[in-house]
Amino acid sequence: MPEISAGAQVFDLAFHPTHSTVYTGLLTGHVRAFAYNDQGHSKRTFSVRPSKRSCRAICLDHDGSHLYAVGKSKALNIIDTITEAVEIRAGAHDSAINRIKYIMPSLLCTGDDDGIIKLWDPRQKECIRKYSHHFDYITDFLWLEDKKHLVATSGDGTLSVMDVRSKKTEPFAQSEDQEDELLSIVSIKRASKVVVGTQIGVLSIFNRSAGWGDCVDRIPGHPHSVDALCTLPPELSGVDTTSTILTGSSDGYVRAIEILPTKLLGVVADHGDWPVERIAIGCGTDQLTFDAPEVDKNGTNVDKKNDHDNVEDMGKPWTRWWVGSVGHEETLRLTDLEAFFHEASKDERKDVQEIMDTDEEHREVEDAKGDDDASEQSNDDGPTVEEQDQSDRDEESDAEEAPNGKKRKRKPEKNALAVNKKGKNAVDVFEVTFFDDL
């Protein structure tokens, strides 16, 4: 598992949409970028420090030309990823900003520790809308493109839905109190359902067609809080990307989980004793000022040659998807996502084969046992046909050789309809002479 040393505790990360570059927001206030290759080798490309206070959240625009960073300084910082120029909008919030999300080229949103949500147009100095219906810190955002809805989760135990097309400062919908902190949110099943991570480790499922009032299902299993959720890219092959997500928990594990039906696919990354705070997935194709790769005497890229020996490209252009995960440590961990699912698929096939082999052995044992039982039963039932014929012949021979002896008189059977004999003083009523004498 490749690791990138950031030099300070990492709060958030974001992958460039086209280049093989990952950006990190640090405790020291620095925003640092690292270029990486197919082997996970990295090189720092730039480092800026908009504020001396911690950088809690970052995001990139659609083409990766600008990076937006927020944190404890309460300012909105706009960084040009090419020139490294920084634009600082001080006092964007009255309290520390905890989350930021890029929505579209002319819209992004921020949420602070007091539950205030603001919508921004990067071309304007002031926010275009403000929501204050939450009373605790904002933990995460989700954008629903079909309805132009922004969903926010909060530490107050509720989630809210805001229609960005409306000028109202009230939410379109807000859930009931879930009696637990809501920490992360993603959509599954082509955005028909929403998964929310909670403080107690339960995944709450919301069905959009059933409304936002309450969750329709709860999936336990995580021993600690689910602080981060991440969906899979649709281009990833060999896995159902519409129902499979990655979860980051306080126990230090990044897990791959299939939802509805629920199934644990495996552990993607292990951070040891450090809790996982953020997860992101990237697959850059173009390198940014990276050292030339190692080549052999024939001019072949050694790294890519080894990669193609270990991965089935199926005749398609091979690319590598990386999972970046960070926790309360100074290290950014990269995990090969395709290799993980490839190994998980191999292990699953191996387990199925072992089960099939075991069942076959059990069937063979049962069949052998059944044959033995049938043989014993046939012996207990009596002689075979040949033995019975021989016994009959022996009995006939013995009967011919035996002398004629006295036959026992057979006792006659009683006739139920016969008339009984007369007793000493009995009179036969059918004797006519008895009546004639009278």
JSON list of N, CA and C in Angstrom, two decimals, residues 238-302:
[
{"chain": "A", "resi": 238, "resn": "GLY", "atom": "N", "xyz": [-16.17, -4.99, -13.06]},
{"chain": "A", "resi": 238, "resn": "GLY", "atom": "CA", "xyz": [-16.15, -6.15, -12.18]},
{"chain": "A", "resi": 238, "resn": "GLY", "atom": "C", "xyz": [-16.87, -5.97, -10.87]},
{"chain": "A", "resi": 239, "resn": "VAL", "atom": "N", "xyz": [-17.64, -4.89, -10.70]},
{"chain": "A", "resi": 239, "resn": "VAL", "atom": "CA", "xyz": [-18.34, -4.65, -9.44]},
{"chain": "A", "resi": 239, "resn": "VAL", "atom": "C", "xyz": [-19.57, -3.81, -9.72]},
{"chain": "A", "resi": 240, "resn": "ASP", "atom": "N", "xyz": [-20.61, -4.01, -8.93]},
{"chain": "A", "resi": 240, "resn": "ASP", "atom": "CA", "xyz": [-21.83, -3.24, -9.05]},
{"chain": "A", "resi": 240, "resn": "ASP", "atom": "C", "xyz": [-21.62, -1.87, -8.39]},
{"chain": "A", "resi": 241, "resn": "THR", "atom": "N", "xyz": [-21.30, -0.88, -9.20]},
{"chain": "A", "resi": 241, "resn": "THR", "atom": "CA", "xyz": [-20.98, 0.45, -8.66]},
{"chain": "A", "resi": 241, "resn": "THR", "atom": "C", "xyz": [-22.22, 1.20, -8.17]},
{"chain": "A", "resi": 242, "resn": "THR", "atom": "N", "xyz": [-23.42, 0.74, -8.54]},
{"chain": "A", "resi": 242, "resn": "THR", "atom": "CA", "xyz": [-24.63, 1.45, -8.12]},
{"chain": "A", "resi": 242, "resn": "THR", "atom": "C", "xyz": [-25.02, 1.11, -6.68]},
{"chain": "A", "resi": 243, "resn": "SER", "atom": "N", "xyz": [-24.50, 0.02, -6.14]},
{"chain": "A", "resi": 243, "resn": "SER", "atom": "CA", "xyz": [-24.89, -0.38, -4.79]},
{"chain": "A", "resi": 243, "resn": "SER", "atom": "C", "xyz": [-23.70, -0.65, -3.87]},
{"chain": "A", "resi": 244, "resn": "THR", "atom": "N", "xyz": [-22.48, -0.42, -4.34]},
{"chain": "A", "resi": 244, "resn": "THR", "atom": "CA", "xyz": [-21.29, -0.67, -3.54]},
{"chain": "A", "resi": 244, "resn": "THR", "atom": "C", "xyz": [-20.66, 0.65, -3.12]},
{"chain": "A", "resi": 245, "resn": "ILE", "atom": "N", "xyz": [-20.33, 0.78, -1.85]},
{"chain": "A", "resi": 245, "resn": "ILE", "atom": "CA", "xyz": [-19.73, 2.00, -1.32]},
{"chain": "A", "resi": 245, "resn": "ILE", "atom": "C", "xyz": [-18.53, 1.65, -0.46]},
{"chain": "A", "resi": 246, "resn": "LEU", "atom": "N", "xyz": [-17.72, 2.66, -0.19]},
{"chain": "A", "resi": 246, "resn": "LEU", "atom": "CA", "xyz": [-16.60, 2.55, 0.75]},
{"chain": "A", "resi": 246, "resn": "LEU", "atom": "C", "xyz": [-16.96, 3.31, 2.02]},
{"chain": "A", "resi": 247, "resn": "THR", "atom": "N", "xyz": [-16.64, 2.72, 3.16]},
{"chain": "A", "resi": 247, "resn": "THR", "atom": "CA", "xyz": [-16.91, 3.36, 4.45]},
{"chain": "A", "resi": 247, "resn": "THR", "atom": "C", "xyz": [-15.62, 3.53, 5.22]},
{"chain": "A", "resi": 248, "resn": "GLY", "atom": "N", "xyz": [-15.49, 4.66, 5.87]},
{"chain": "A", "resi": 248, "resn": "GLY", "atom": "CA", "xyz": [-14.35, 4.91, 6.75]},
{"chain": "A", "resi": 248, "resn": "GLY", "atom": "C", "xyz": [-14.83, 5.04, 8.18]},
{"chain": "A", "resi": 249, "resn": "SER", "atom": "N", "xyz": [-14.27, 4.24, 9.07]},
{"chain": "A", "resi": 249, "resn": "SER", "atom": "CA", "xyz": [-14.76, 4.17, 10.44]},
{"chain": "A", "resi": 249, "resn": "SER", "atom": "C", "xyz": [-13.68, 4.57, 11.43]},
{"chain": "A", "resi": 250, "resn": "SER", "atom": "N", "xyz": [-14.12, 4.84, 12.65]},
{"chain": "A", "resi": 250, "resn": "SER", "atom": "CA", "xyz": [-13.18, 5.23, 13.71]},
{"chain": "A", "resi": 250, "resn": "SER", "atom": "C", "xyz": [-12.31, 4.07, 14.17]},
{"chain": "A", "resi": 251, "resn": "ASP", "atom": "N", "xyz": [-12.63, 2.84, 13.76]},
{"chain": "A", "resi": 251, "resn": "ASP", "atom": "CA", "xyz": [-11.77, 1.72, 14.14]},
{"chain": "A", "resi": 251, "resn": "ASP", "atom": "C", "xyz": [-10.55, 1.59, 13.23]},
{"chain": "A", "resi": 252, "resn": "GLY", "atom": "N", "xyz": [-10.41, 2.49, 12.24]},
{"chain": "A", "resi": 252, "resn": "GLY", "atom": "CA", "xyz": [-9.22, 2.51, 11.39]},
{"chain": "A", "resi": 252, "resn": "GLY", "atom": "C", "xyz": [-9.34, 1.73, 10.10]},
{"chain": "A", "resi": 253, "resn": "TYR", "atom": "N", "xyz": [-10.52, 1.18, 9.79]},
{"chain": "A", "resi": 253, "resn": "TYR", "atom": "CA", "xyz": [-10.68, 0.37, 8.59]},
{"chain": "A", "resi": 253, "resn": "TYR", "atom": "C", "xyz": [-11.48, 1.12, 7.52]},
{"chain": "A", "resi": 254, "resn": "VAL", "atom": "N", "xyz": [-11.04, 0.95, 6.28]},
{"chain": "A", "resi": 254, "resn": "VAL", "atom": "CA", "xyz": [-11.81, 1.36, 5.12]},
{"chain": "A", "resi": 254, "resn": "VAL", "atom": "C", "xyz": [-12.41, 0.09, 4.53]},
{"chain": "A", "resi": 255, "resn": "ARG", "atom": "N", "xyz": [-13.74, -0.01, 4.54]},
{"chain": "A", "resi": 255, "resn": "ARG", "atom": "CA", "xyz": [-14.42, -1.23, 4.11]},
{"chain": "A", "resi": 255, "resn": "ARG", "atom": "C", "xyz": [-15.15, -0.99, 2.79]},
{"chain": "A", "resi": 256, "resn": "ALA", "atom": "N", "xyz": [-15.27, -2.07, 2.01]},
{"chain": "A", "resi": 256, "resn": "ALA", "atom": "CA", "xyz": [-16.12, -2.07, 0.82]},
{"chain": "A", "resi": 256, "resn": "ALA", "atom": "C", "xyz": [-17.38, -2.86, 1.16]},
{"chain": "A", "resi": 257, "resn": "ILE", "atom": "N", "xyz": [-18.53, -2.21, 1.01]},
{"chain": "A", "resi": 257, "resn": "ILE", "atom": "CA", "xyz": [-19.81, -2.80, 1.41]},
{"chain": "A", "resi": 257, "resn": "ILE", "atom": "C", "xyz": [-20.80, -2.69, 0.28]},
{"chain": "A", "resi": 258, "resn": "GLU", "atom": "N", "xyz": [-21.49, -3.78, 0.02]},
{"chain": "A", "resi": 258, "resn": "GLU", "atom": "CA", "xyz": [-22.59, -3.77, -0.93]},
{"chain": "A", "resi": 258, "resn": "GLU", "atom": "C", "xyz": [-23.90, -3.58, -0.15]},
{"chain": "A", "resi": 259, "resn": "ILE", "atom": "N", "xyz": [-24.73, -2.67, -0.63]},
{"chain": "A", "resi": 259, "resn": "ILE", "atom": "CA", "xyz": [-25.97, -2.32, 0.06]},
{"chain": "A", "resi": 259, "resn": "ILE", "atom": "C", "xyz": [-27.16, -2.85, -0.74]},
{"chain": "A", "resi": 260, "resn": "LEU", "atom": "N", "xyz": [-28.07, -3.51, -0.03]},
{"chain": "A", "resi": 260, "resn": "LEU", "atom": "CA", "xyz": [-29.32, -4.01, -0.61]},
{"chain": "A", "resi": 260, "resn": "LEU", "atom": "C", "xyz": [-29.08, -4.87, -1.85]},
{"chain": "A", "resi": 261, "resn": "PRO", "atom": "N", "xyz": [-28.66, -6.10, -1.73]},
{"chain": "A", "resi": 261, "resn": "PRO", "atom": "CA", "xyz": [-28.46, -6.82, -0.47]},
{"chain": "A", "resi": 261, "resn": "PRO", "atom": "C", "xyz": [-27.17, -6.42, 0.21]},
{"chain": "A", "resi": 262, "resn": "THR", "atom": "N", "xyz": [-27.18, -6.52, 1.53]},
{"chain": "A", "resi": 262, "resn": "THR", "atom": "CA", "xyz": [-26.04, -6.07, 2.32]},
{"chain": "A", "resi": 262, "resn": "THR", "atom": "C", "xyz": [-24.99, -7.18, 2.41]},
{"chain": "A", "resi": 263, "resn": "LYS", "atom": "N", "xyz": [-23.74, -6.81, 2.08]},
{"chain": "A", "resi": 263, "resn": "LYS", "atom": "CA", "xyz": [-22.66, -7.78, 2.09]},
{"chain": "A", "resi": 263, "resn": "LYS", "atom": "C", "xyz": [-21.34, -7.05, 2.28]},
{"chain": "A", "resi": 264, "resn": "LEU", "atom": "N", "xyz": [-20.51, -7.54, 3.18]},
{"chain": "A", "resi": 264, "resn": "LEU", "atom": "CA", "xyz": [-19.17, -6.99, 3.38]},
{"chain": "A", "resi": 264, "resn": "LEU", "atom": "C", "xyz": [-18.24, -7.63, 2.36]},
{"chain": "A", "resi": 265, "resn": "LEU", "atom": "N", "xyz": [-17.67, -6.82, 1.47]},
{"chain": "A", "resi": 265, "resn": "LEU", "atom": "CA", "xyz": [-16.79, -7.34, 0.44]},
{"chain": "A", "resi": 265, "resn": "LEU", "atom": "C", "xyz": [-15.35, -7.45, 0.90]},
{"chain": "A", "resi": 266, "resn": "GLY", "atom": "N", "xyz": [-14.97, -6.70, 1.93]},
{"chain": "A", "resi": 266, "resn": "GLY", "atom": "CA", "xyz": [-13.61, -6.80, 2.46]},
{"chain": "A", "resi": 266, "resn": "GLY", "atom": "C", "xyz": [-13.11, -5.47, 2.99]},
{"chain": "A", "resi": 267, "resn": "VAL", "atom": "N", "xyz": [-11.89, -5.52, 3.51]},
{"chain": "A", "resi": 267, "resn": "VAL", "atom": "CA", "xyz": [-11.23, -4.33, 4.05]},
{"chain": "A", "resi": 267, "resn": "VAL", "atom": "C", "xyz": [-10.27, -3.79, 2.99]},
{"chain": "A", "resi": 268, "resn": "VAL", "atom": "N", "xyz": [-10.49, -2.56, 2.58]},
{"chain": "A", "resi": 268, "resn": "VAL", "atom": "CA", "xyz": [-9.68, -1.95, 1.53]},
{"chain": "A", "resi": 268, "resn": "VAL", "atom": "C", "xyz": [-8.37, -1.41, 2.09]},
{"chain": "A", "resi": 269, "resn": "ALA", "atom": "N", "xyz": [-8.43, -0.76, 3.25]},
{"chain": "A", "resi": 269, "resn": "ALA", "atom": "CA", "xyz": [-7.23, -0.16, 3.85]},
{"chain": "A", "resi": 269, "resn": "ALA", "atom": "C", "xyz": [-7.33, -0.24, 5.36]},
{"chain": "A", "resi": 270, "resn": "ASP", "atom": "N", "xyz": [-6.18, -0.30, 6.00]},
{"chain": "A", "resi": 270, "resn": "ASP", "atom": "CA", "xyz": [-6.10, -0.40, 7.46]},
{"chain": "A", "resi": 270, "resn": "ASP", "atom": "C", "xyz": [-5.19, 0.70, 7.97]},
{"chain": "A", "resi": 271, "resn": "HIS", "atom": "N", "xyz": [-5.75, 1.59, 8.79]},
{"chain": "A", "resi": 271, "resn": "HIS", "atom": "CA", "xyz": [-4.98, 2.70, 9.37]},
{"chain": "A", "resi": 271, "resn": "HIS", "atom": "C", "xyz": [-4.56, 2.40, 10.81]},
{"chain": "A", "resi": 272, "resn": "GLY", "atom": "N", "xyz": [-4.69, 1.17, 11.23]},
{"chain": "A", "resi": 272, "resn": "GLY", "atom": "CA", "xyz": [-4.28, 0.82, 12.58]},
{"chain": "A", "resi": 272, "resn": "GLY", "atom": "C", "xyz": [-5.19, 1.44, 13.62]},
{"chain": "A", "resi": 273, "resn": "ASP", "atom": "N", "xyz": [-4.58, 2.13, 14.57]},
{"chain": "A", "resi": 273, "resn": "ASP", "atom": "CA", "xyz": [-5.33, 2.76, 15.66]},
{"chain": "A", "resi": 273, "resn": "ASP", "atom": "C", "xyz": [-5.88, 4.13, 15.29]},
{"chain": "A", "resi": 274, "resn": "TRP", "atom": "N", "xyz": [-5.57, 4.62, 14.08]},
{"chain": "A", "resi": 274, "resn": "TRP", "atom": "CA", "xyz": [-6.01, 5.96, 13.70]},
{"chain": "A", "resi": 274, "resn": "TRP", "atom": "C", "xyz": [-7.38, 5.90, 13.02]},
{"chain": "A", "resi": 275, "resn": "PRO", "atom": "N", "xyz": [-8.32, 6.73, 13.42]},
{"chain": "A", "resi": 275, "resn": "PRO", "atom": "CA", "xyz": [-9.64, 6.74, 12.77]},
{"chain": "A", "resi": 275, "resn": "PRO", "atom": "C", "xyz": [-9.56, 7.30, 11.36]},
{"chain": "A", "resi": 276, "resn": "VAL", "atom": "N", "xyz": [-10.41, 6.82, 10.48]},
{"chain": "A", "resi": 276, "resn": "VAL", "atom": "CA", "xyz": [-10.46, 7.28, 9.09]},
{"chain": "A", "resi": 276, "resn": "VAL", "atom": "C", "xyz": [-11.44, 8.45, 9.00]},
{"chain": "A", "resi": 277, "resn": "GLU", "atom": "N", "xyz": [-10.95, 9.61, 8.56]},
{"chain": "A", "resi": 277, "resn": "GLU", "atom": "CA", "xyz": [-11.77, 10.81, 8.51]},
{"chain": "A", "resi": 277, "resn": "GLU", "atom": "C", "xyz": [-12.30, 11.12, 7.11]},
{"chain": "A", "resi": 278, "resn": "ARG", "atom": "N", "xyz": [-11.51, 10.85, 6.06]},
{"chain": "A", "resi": 278, "resn": "ARG", "atom": "CA", "xyz": [-11.92, 11.19, 4.70]},
{"chain": "A", "resi": 278, "resn": "ARG", "atom": "C", "xyz": [-11.48, 10.10, 3.74]},
{"chain": "A", "resi": 279, "resn": "ILE", "atom": "N", "xyz": [-12.32, 9.90, 2.69]},
{"chain": "A", "resi": 279, "resn": "ILE", "atom": "CA", "xyz": [-12.02, 8.96, 1.62]},
{"chain": "A", "resi": 279, "resn": "ILE", "atom": "C", "xyz": [-12.31, 9.64, 0.29]},
{"chain": "A", "resi": 280, "resn": "ALA", "atom": "N", "xyz": [-11.44, 9.40, -0.70]},
{"chain": "A", "resi": 280, "resn": "ALA", "atom": "CA", "xyz": [-11.66, 9.92, -2.05]},
{"chain": "A", "resi": 280, "resn": "ALA", "atom": "C", "xyz": [-11.07, 8.93, -3.05]},
{"chain": "A", "resi": 281, "resn": "ILE", "atom": "N", "xyz": [-11.58, 8.96, -4.28]},
{"chain": "A", "resi": 281, "resn": "ILE", "atom": "CA", "xyz": [-11.12, 8.06, -5.34]},
{"chain": "A", "resi": 281, "resn": "ILE", "atom": "C", "xyz": [-10.70, 8.90, -6.54]},
{"chain": "A", "resi": 282, "resn": "GLY", "atom": "N", "xyz": [-9.56, 8.55, -7.13]},
{"chain": "A", "resi": 282, "resn": "GLY", "atom": "CA", "xyz": [-9.06, 9.27, -8.29]},
{"chain": "A", "resi": 282, "resn": "GLY", "atom": "C", "xyz": [-8.39, 8.35, -9.28]},
{"chain": "A", "resi": 283, "resn": "CYS", "atom": "N", "xyz": [-8.37, 8.79, -10.53]},
{"chain": "A", "resi": 283, "resn": "CYS", "atom": "CA", "xyz": [-7.71, 8.03, -11.59]},
{"chain": "A", "resi": 283, "resn": "CYS", "atom": "C", "xyz": [-7.20, 9.02, -12.63]},
{"chain": "A", "resi": 284, "resn": "GLY", "atom": "N", "xyz": [-6.07, 9.62, -12.36]},
{"chain": "A", "resi": 284, "resn": "GLY", "atom": "CA", "xyz": [-5.49, 10.56, -13.31]},
{"chain": "A", "resi": 284, "resn": "GLY", "atom": "C", "xyz": [-4.78, 9.84, -14.44]},
{"chain": "A", "resi": 285, "resn": "THR", "atom": "N", "xyz": [-4.86, 10.43, -15.64]},
{"chain": "A", "resi": 285, "resn": "THR", "atom": "CA", "xyz": [-4.20, 9.82, -16.80]},
{"chain": "A", "resi": 285, "resn": "THR", "atom": "C", "xyz": [-2.98, 10.59, -17.24]},
{"chain": "A", "resi": 286, "resn": "ASP", "atom": "N", "xyz": [-2.96, 11.89, -17.02]},
{"chain": "A", "resi": 286, "resn": "ASP", "atom": "CA", "xyz": [-1.83, 12.72, -17.42]},
{"chain": "A", "resi": 286, "resn": "ASP", "atom": "C", "xyz": [-0.95, 13.02, -16.21]},
{"chain": "A", "resi": 287, "resn": "GLN", "atom": "N", "xyz": [0.37, 12.94, -16.42]},
{"chain": "A", "resi": 287, "resn": "GLN", "atom": "CA", "xyz": [1.30, 13.20, -15.33]},
{"chain": "A", "resi": 287, "resn": "GLN", "atom": "C", "xyz": [1.68, 14.67, -15.30]},
{"chain": "A", "resi": 288, "resn": "LEU", "atom": "N", "xyz": [1.87, 15.19, -14.10]},
{"chain": "A", "resi": 288, "resn": "LEU", "atom": "CA", "xyz": [2.29, 16.58, -13.91]},
{"chain": "A", "resi": 288, "resn": "LEU", "atom": "C", "xyz": [3.73, 16.62, -13.41]},
{"chain": "A", "resi": 289, "resn": "THR", "atom": "N", "xyz": [4.66, 17.05, -14.27]},
{"chain": "A", "resi": 289, "resn": "THR", "atom": "CA", "xyz": [6.07, 17.26, -13.89]},
{"chain": "A", "resi": 289, "resn": "THR", "atom": "C", "xyz": [6.58, 16.15, -12.99]},
{"chain": "A", "resi": 290, "resn": "PHE", "atom": "N", "xyz": [6.42, 14.93, -13.46]},
{"chain": "A", "resi": 290, "resn": "PHE", "atom": "CA", "xyz": [6.88, 13.78, -12.69]},
{"chain": "A", "resi": 290, "resn": "PHE", "atom": "C", "xyz": [8.13, 13.22, -13.32]},
{"chain": "A", "resi": 291, "resn": "ASP", "atom": "N", "xyz": [9.00, 12.62, -12.52]},
{"chain": "A", "resi": 291, "resn": "ASP", "atom": "CA", "xyz": [10.23, 12.05, -13.05]},
{"chain": "A", "resi": 291, "resn": "ASP", "atom": "C", "xyz": [9.93, 10.97, -14.07]},
{"chain": "A", "resi": 292, "resn": "ALA", "atom": "N", "xyz": [10.82, 10.78, -15.02]},
{"chain": "A", "resi": 292, "resn": "ALA", "atom": "CA", "xyz": [10.64, 9.76, -16.04]},
{"chain": "A", "resi": 292, "resn": "ALA", "atom": "C", "xyz": [10.64, 8.38, -15.41]},
{"chain": "A", "resi": 293, "resn": "PRO", "atom": "N", "xyz": [9.77, 7.49, -15.88]},
{"chain": "A", "resi": 293, "resn": "PRO", "atom": "CA", "xyz": [9.72, 6.16, -15.29]},
{"chain": "A", "resi": 293, "resn": "PRO", "atom": "C", "xyz": [10.93, 5.33, -15.66]},
{"chain": "A", "resi": 294, "resn": "GLU", "atom": "N", "xyz": [11.16, 4.29, -14.89]},
{"chain": "A", "resi": 294, "resn": "GLU", "atom": "CA", "xyz": [12.29, 3.40, -15.12]},
{"chain": "A", "resi": 294, "resn": "GLU", "atom": "C", "xyz": [12.02, 2.54, -16.35]},
{"chain": "A", "resi": 295, "resn": "VAL", "atom": "N", "xyz": [13.02, 2.41, -17.25]},
{"chain": "A", "resi": 295, "resn": "VAL", "atom": "CA", "xyz": [12.87, 1.62, -18.46]},
{"chain": "A", "resi": 295, "resn": "VAL", "atom": "C", "xyz": [13.99, 0.59, -18.53]},
{"chain": "A", "resi": 296, "resn": "ASP", "atom": "N", "xyz": [13.72, -0.51, -19.25]},
{"chain": "A", "resi": 296, "resn": "ASP", "atom": "CA", "xyz": [14.74, -1.53, -19.42]},
{"chain": "A", "resi": 296, "resn": "ASP", "atom": "C", "xyz": [15.57, -1.24, -20.65]},
{"chain": "A", "resi": 297, "resn": "LYS", "atom": "N", "xyz": [16.45, -2.18, -21.04]},
{"chain": "A", "resi": 297, "resn": "LYS", "atom": "CA", "xyz": [17.35, -1.95, -22.16]},
{"chain": "A", "resi": 297, "resn": "LYS", "atom": "C", "xyz": [16.62, -1.84, -23.49]},
{"chain": "A", "resi": 298, "resn": "ASN", "atom": "N", "xyz": [15.39, -2.36, -23.56]},
{"chain": "A", "resi": 298, "resn": "ASN", "atom": "CA", "xyz": [14.59, -2.28, -24.78]},
{"chain": "A", "resi": 298, "resn": "ASN", "atom": "C", "xyz": [13.72, -1.03, -24.82]},
{"chain": "A", "resi": 299, "resn": "GLY", "atom": "N", "xyz": [13.80, -0.22, -23.77]},
{"chain": "A", "resi": 299, "resn": "GLY", "atom": "CA", "xyz": [13.00, 0.99, -23.73]},
{"chain": "A", "resi": 299, "resn": "GLY", "atom": "C", "xyz": [11.60, 0.80, -23.23]},
{"chain": "A", "resi": 300, "resn": "THR", "atom": "N", "xyz": [11.33, -0.35, -22.61]},
{"chain": "A", "resi": 300, "resn": "THR", "atom": "CA", "xyz": [9.99, -0.65, -22.09]},
{"chain": "A", "resi": 300, "resn": "THR", "atom": "C", "xyz": [9.86, -0.16, -20.67]},
{"chain": "A", "resi": 301, "resn": "ASN", "atom": "N", "xyz": [8.73, 0.44, -20.36]},
{"chain": "A", "resi": 301, "resn": "ASN", "atom": "CA", "xyz": [8.46, 0.89, -19.00]},
{"chain": "A", "resi": 301, "resn": "ASN", "atom": "C", "xyz": [8.36, -0.33, -18.09]},
{"chain": "A", "resi": 302, "resn": "VAL", "atom": "N", "xyz": [9.28, -0.43, -17.13]},
{"chain": "A", "resi": 302, "resn": "VAL", "atom": "CA", "xyz": [9.33, -1.60, -16.26]},
{"chain": "A", "resi": 302, "resn": "VAL", "atom": "C", "xyz": [8.10, -1.66, -15.37]}
]
